[in-house]
């Protein structure tokens, strides 16, 4: 996904540079996607994959699972927290980038995302769900509010790299965590979490639009998103699963 974001951004920048209109831009992206998808499909390994997951029996308590409902709420807030940056970052950098096409910030976002699943999976295995998810969400919150702290090229680039490098990591950590506690509720936990994440993604831009109309700035929206991610982190701390007697 990260490489796809990078390639689509750069293809779009090149196409805009040669003067393509909207129709030709979409056509170029569609054809590029079809070609790259065809290459990827041929490379897919059809052999069964056995995912390694942290053991729930770790005596240290590091790998004890999160409760289902706190996980749902935390995941929904994560969807709300990252989407404002992901939606509006190219708009935020227009003034800072000068004559440079702001779509390049999406390429940077993609470069941050490219290795993120692998890295966060390793951190999840090493430190457990609680530590890895807290670190992921707090780092993501910092990335979201970085343009508020430093409204400069460095701030925007840093935000793109950090948020790009953490938002898929949240999924990488949360989905295996959900699988381990899916038996504790009668609903399909992964489906409920995905719905919560999607609701967060819908609410984020709506709130950002309202706050921008009120304040004339996206800073308030970014701060709200950062607060959402901090609240998501707190949910993983304050409401552990009843199984977590060692925490």
Short mmCIF file of C-alpha atoms in Angstrom, two decimals:
data_model
loop_
_atom_site.label_atom_id
_atom_site.label_comp_id
_atom_site.label_asym_id
_atom_site.label_seq_id
_atom_site.Cartn_x
_atom_site.Cartn_y
_atom_site.Cartn_z
CA UNK A 1 0.00 0.00 0.00
CA UNK A 2 2.79 2.42 0.86
CA UNK A 3 4.55 1.89 -2.46
CA UNK A 4 1.18 2.25 -4.19
CA UNK A 5 0.59 5.61 -2.51
CA UNK A 6 4.09 6.74 -3.52
CA UNK A 7 3.73 5.63 -7.14
CA UNK A 8 0.24 7.08 -7.57
CA UNK A 9 1.37 10.44 -6.20
CA UNK A 10 4.38 10.62 -8.48
CA UNK A 11 2.43 9.45 -11.54
CA UNK A 12 -0.17 12.10 -10.77
CA UNK A 13 2.50 14.78 -10.39
CA UNK A 14 4.07 13.85 -13.74
CA UNK A 15 0.70 13.76 -15.48
CA UNK A 16 -0.24 17.16 -14.06
CA UNK A 17 3.13 18.49 -15.13
CA UNK A 18 2.47 17.63 -18.78
CA UNK A 19 -0.95 19.28 -18.63
CA UNK A 20 -3.37 16.35 -18.42
CA UNK A 21 -6.98 17.28 -17.70
CA UNK A 22 -9.09 15.58 -15.04
CA UNK A 23 -10.32 12.81 -17.34
CA UNK A 24 -6.82 11.93 -18.51
CA UNK A 25 -5.48 12.05 -14.95
CA UNK A 26 -8.04 9.48 -13.82
CA UNK A 27 -7.44 7.40 -16.94
CA UNK A 28 -3.69 7.42 -16.31
CA UNK A 29 -4.14 6.34 -12.70
CA UNK A 30 -6.62 3.63 -13.71
CA UNK A 31 -4.34 2.17 -16.37
CA UNK A 32 -1.34 2.33 -14.03
CA UNK A 33 -3.31 0.54 -11.32
CA UNK A 34 -4.40 -2.18 -13.74
CA UNK A 35 -0.83 -2.77 -14.94
CA UNK A 36 0.65 -2.84 -11.44
CA UNK A 37 -2.17 -5.07 -10.16
CA UNK A 38 -1.51 -7.53 -12.98
CA UNK A 39 2.17 -7.68 -12.04
CA UNK A 40 1.34 -8.11 -8.35
CA UNK A 41 -1.20 -10.89 -8.94
CA UNK A 42 1.39 -12.97 -10.76
CA UNK A 43 3.78 -12.61 -7.84
CA UNK A 44 1.30 -13.64 -5.15
CA UNK A 45 2.31 -16.70 -3.16
CA UNK A 46 -0.65 -19.07 -3.06
CA UNK A 47 0.81 -21.24 -0.33
CA UNK A 48 -0.83 -21.04 3.13
CA UNK A 49 0.51 -18.34 5.40
CA UNK A 50 0.80 -18.90 9.13
CA UNK A 51 0.90 -15.60 10.98
CA UNK A 52 2.86 -15.40 14.19
CA UNK A 53 0.92 -13.83 17.01
CA UNK A 54 2.02 -13.01 20.54
CA UNK A 55 1.08 -15.73 22.96
CA UNK A 56 -1.61 -14.95 25.52
CA UNK A 57 0.13 -17.18 28.03
CA UNK A 58 3.25 -15.06 28.38
CA UNK A 59 3.94 -15.01 32.10
CA UNK A 60 5.25 -11.46 31.94
CA UNK A 61 1.80 -10.19 30.99
CA UNK A 62 3.18 -8.25 28.04
CA UNK A 63 1.10 -10.19 25.54
CA UNK A 64 -2.19 -10.37 27.42
CA UNK A 65 -5.07 -9.34 25.12
CA UNK A 66 -7.02 -6.12 25.17
CA UNK A 67 -10.73 -6.29 25.90
CA UNK A 68 -13.03 -6.38 22.87
CA UNK A 69 -15.03 -3.20 23.51
CA UNK A 70 -12.06 -1.01 24.47
CA UNK A 71 -10.36 -2.29 21.33
CA UNK A 72 -13.37 -1.32 19.20
CA UNK A 73 -13.51 2.17 20.71
CA UNK A 74 -9.76 2.68 20.43
CA UNK A 75 -9.80 1.55 16.80
CA UNK A 76 -12.67 3.88 15.95
CA UNK A 77 -10.81 6.82 17.48
CA UNK A 78 -7.71 5.82 15.51
CA UNK A 79 -9.75 6.04 12.30
CA UNK A 80 -10.86 9.52 13.31
CA UNK A 81 -7.36 10.53 14.35
CA UNK A 82 -5.40 9.81 11.20
CA UNK A 83 -7.95 10.69 8.51
CA UNK A 84 -7.79 14.48 8.84
CA UNK A 85 -4.07 14.48 8.11
CA UNK A 86 -4.52 11.91 5.34
CA UNK A 87 -7.29 13.97 3.75
CA UNK A 88 -6.04 17.53 4.07
CA UNK A 89 -2.24 17.34 4.20
CA UNK A 90 -1.74 18.25 0.50
CA UNK A 91 -3.95 21.30 1.08
CA UNK A 92 -1.97 22.31 4.16
CA UNK A 93 1.38 22.28 2.35
CA UNK A 94 0.40 24.44 -0.62
CA UNK A 95 1.79 27.64 0.85
CA UNK A 96 4.87 25.99 2.36
CA UNK A 97 5.91 24.15 -0.80
CA UNK A 98 5.95 27.22 -3.03
CA UNK A 99 5.95 26.20 -6.69
CA UNK A 100 6.37 22.50 -5.90
CA UNK A 101 3.34 20.32 -6.56
CA UNK A 102 1.79 19.56 -3.13
CA UNK A 103 0.90 16.05 -4.30
CA UNK A 104 4.53 15.14 -3.55
CA UNK A 105 3.60 15.14 0.14
CA UNK A 106 1.50 12.06 -0.63
CA UNK A 107 4.60 10.37 -2.02
CA UNK A 108 6.36 11.08 1.28
CA UNK A 109 3.32 9.72 3.14
CA UNK A 110 3.62 6.54 1.07
CA UNK A 111 7.34 6.20 1.78
CA UNK A 112 6.55 6.33 5.48
CA UNK A 113 3.85 3.69 5.07
CA UNK A 114 5.88 1.26 2.94
CA UNK A 115 7.90 -0.44 5.72
CA UNK A 116 5.45 0.28 8.52
CA UNK A 117 3.52 -3.00 8.69
CA UNK A 118 6.73 -5.01 8.91
CA UNK A 119 8.23 -2.74 11.57
CA UNK A 120 5.11 -2.57 13.75
CA UNK A 121 4.59 -6.31 13.47
CA UNK A 122 8.11 -6.84 14.79
CA UNK A 123 7.49 -4.37 17.62
CA UNK A 124 4.21 -6.11 18.41
CA UNK A 125 5.95 -9.46 18.70
CA UNK A 126 8.77 -8.00 20.77
CA UNK A 127 6.87 -5.81 23.24
CA UNK A 128 3.29 -7.07 23.17
CA UNK A 129 -0.03 -5.53 22.19
CA UNK A 130 -0.28 -2.93 24.94
CA UNK A 131 3.16 -1.39 24.56
CA UNK A 132 3.18 -1.54 20.76
CA UNK A 133 -0.30 -0.07 20.37
CA UNK A 134 0.32 2.71 22.88
CA UNK A 135 3.59 3.64 21.19
CA UNK A 136 1.92 3.55 17.78
CA UNK A 137 -1.00 5.77 18.77
CA UNK A 138 1.08 8.29 20.71
CA UNK A 139 3.60 8.61 17.89
CA UNK A 140 0.72 9.00 15.45
CA UNK A 141 -0.79 11.74 17.63
CA UNK A 142 2.52 13.59 17.59
CA UNK A 143 2.67 13.30 13.80
CA UNK A 144 -0.86 14.64 13.46
CA UNK A 145 -0.23 17.78 15.53
CA UNK A 146 3.30 18.38 14.20
CA UNK A 147 2.11 20.90 11.56
CA UNK A 148 0.50 22.89 14.38
CA UNK A 149 3.76 22.90 16.34
CA UNK A 150 5.91 23.56 13.27
CA UNK A 151 3.95 24.95 10.28
CA UNK A 152 6.94 24.59 7.96
CA UNK A 153 8.21 22.27 5.25
CA UNK A 154 9.99 20.21 7.92
CA UNK A 155 6.81 19.99 9.99
CA UNK A 156 4.66 18.88 7.07
CA UNK A 157 7.21 16.37 5.80
CA UNK A 158 7.67 15.01 9.31
CA UNK A 159 3.91 14.70 9.72
CA UNK A 160 3.60 12.82 6.44
CA UNK A 161 6.37 10.38 7.38
CA UNK A 162 5.12 9.80 10.93
CA UNK A 163 1.41 9.45 10.18
CA UNK A 164 2.18 7.45 7.05
CA UNK A 165 4.47 5.26 9.12
CA UNK A 166 1.92 4.58 11.87
CA UNK A 167 -1.64 4.43 10.54
CA UNK A 168 -1.25 0.99 8.94
CA UNK A 169 0.75 -0.10 11.97
CA UNK A 170 -2.41 0.42 14.02
CA UNK A 171 -4.16 -2.11 11.79
CA UNK A 172 -1.19 -4.48 11.97
CA UNK A 173 -1.37 -4.52 15.77
CA UNK A 174 -5.12 -4.30 16.28
CA UNK A 175 -6.27 -7.08 13.94
CA UNK A 176 -4.29 -9.90 15.61
CA UNK A 177 -5.32 -8.47 18.99
CA UNK A 178 -8.96 -8.67 17.88
CA UNK A 179 -8.56 -12.25 16.75
CA UNK A 180 -7.41 -13.27 20.23
CA UNK A 181 -10.53 -11.88 21.95
CA UNK A 182 -13.11 -12.41 19.20
CA UNK A 183 -14.71 -15.22 21.21
CA UNK A 184 -15.67 -12.81 24.01
CA UNK A 185 -18.49 -11.11 22.06
CA UNK A 186 -21.26 -12.56 19.93
CA UNK A 187 -20.64 -10.24 16.98
CA UNK A 188 -17.91 -10.50 14.36
CA UNK A 189 -15.31 -8.41 16.16
CA UNK A 190 -13.18 -7.58 13.14
CA UNK A 191 -16.29 -6.45 11.23
CA UNK A 192 -17.39 -4.25 14.14
CA UNK A 193 -13.90 -2.76 14.44
CA UNK A 194 -13.79 -2.06 10.72
CA UNK A 195 -17.17 -0.34 10.94
CA UNK A 196 -15.96 1.75 13.89
CA UNK A 197 -12.83 2.72 11.97
CA UNK A 198 -14.95 3.70 8.98
CA UNK A 199 -17.25 5.81 11.14
CA UNK A 200 -14.20 7.59 12.51
CA UNK A 201 -13.01 8.22 8.95
CA UNK A 202 -16.39 9.76 8.09
CA UNK A 203 -16.63 11.94 11.21
CA UNK A 204 -13.08 13.30 10.84
CA UNK A 205 -13.51 15.27 7.59
CA UNK A 206 -17.00 16.41 8.60
CA UNK A 207 -15.66 17.82 11.86
CA UNK A 208 -12.66 19.33 10.08
CA UNK A 209 -14.95 21.10 7.61
CA UNK A 210 -17.07 22.51 10.43
CA UNK A 211 -14.07 23.66 12.47
CA UNK A 212 -12.42 25.21 9.42
CA UNK A 213 -15.58 27.17 8.66
CA UNK A 214 -15.62 28.36 12.27
CA UNK A 215 -11.92 29.16 12.76
CA UNK A 216 -10.51 29.54 9.24
CA UNK A 217 -7.71 27.13 10.12
CA UNK A 218 -7.09 23.40 10.17
CA UNK A 219 -5.09 23.67 13.38
CA UNK A 220 -8.15 23.08 15.54
CA UNK A 221 -9.02 20.00 13.51
CA UNK A 222 -5.51 18.60 13.82
CA UNK A 223 -5.54 19.19 17.57
CA UNK A 224 -8.91 17.43 17.83
CA UNK A 225 -7.51 14.51 15.85
CA UNK A 226 -4.47 14.37 18.11
CA UNK A 227 -6.71 14.37 21.18
CA UNK A 228 -8.70 11.52 19.64
CA UNK A 229 -5.53 9.46 19.28
CA UNK A 230 -4.49 10.21 22.86
CA UNK A 231 -7.94 9.09 24.06
CA UNK A 232 -7.50 5.96 21.97
CA UNK A 233 -4.23 5.33 23.79
CA UNK A 234 -5.87 5.82 27.18
CA UNK A 235 -8.50 3.23 26.34
CA UNK A 236 -5.77 0.63 26.02
CA UNK A 237 -4.49 1.58 29.47
CA UNK A 238 -7.58 2.08 31.58
CA UNK A 239 -9.88 -0.66 30.40
CA UNK A 240 -7.91 -3.90 30.15
CA UNK A 241 -9.55 -7.23 29.56
CA UNK A 242 -10.62 -9.22 32.63
CA UNK A 243 -8.06 -11.78 31.44
CA UNK A 244 -5.30 -9.30 32.21
CA UNK A 245 -4.89 -10.09 35.88
CA UNK A 246 -1.17 -9.61 35.58
CA UNK A 247 -1.38 -6.01 34.31
#
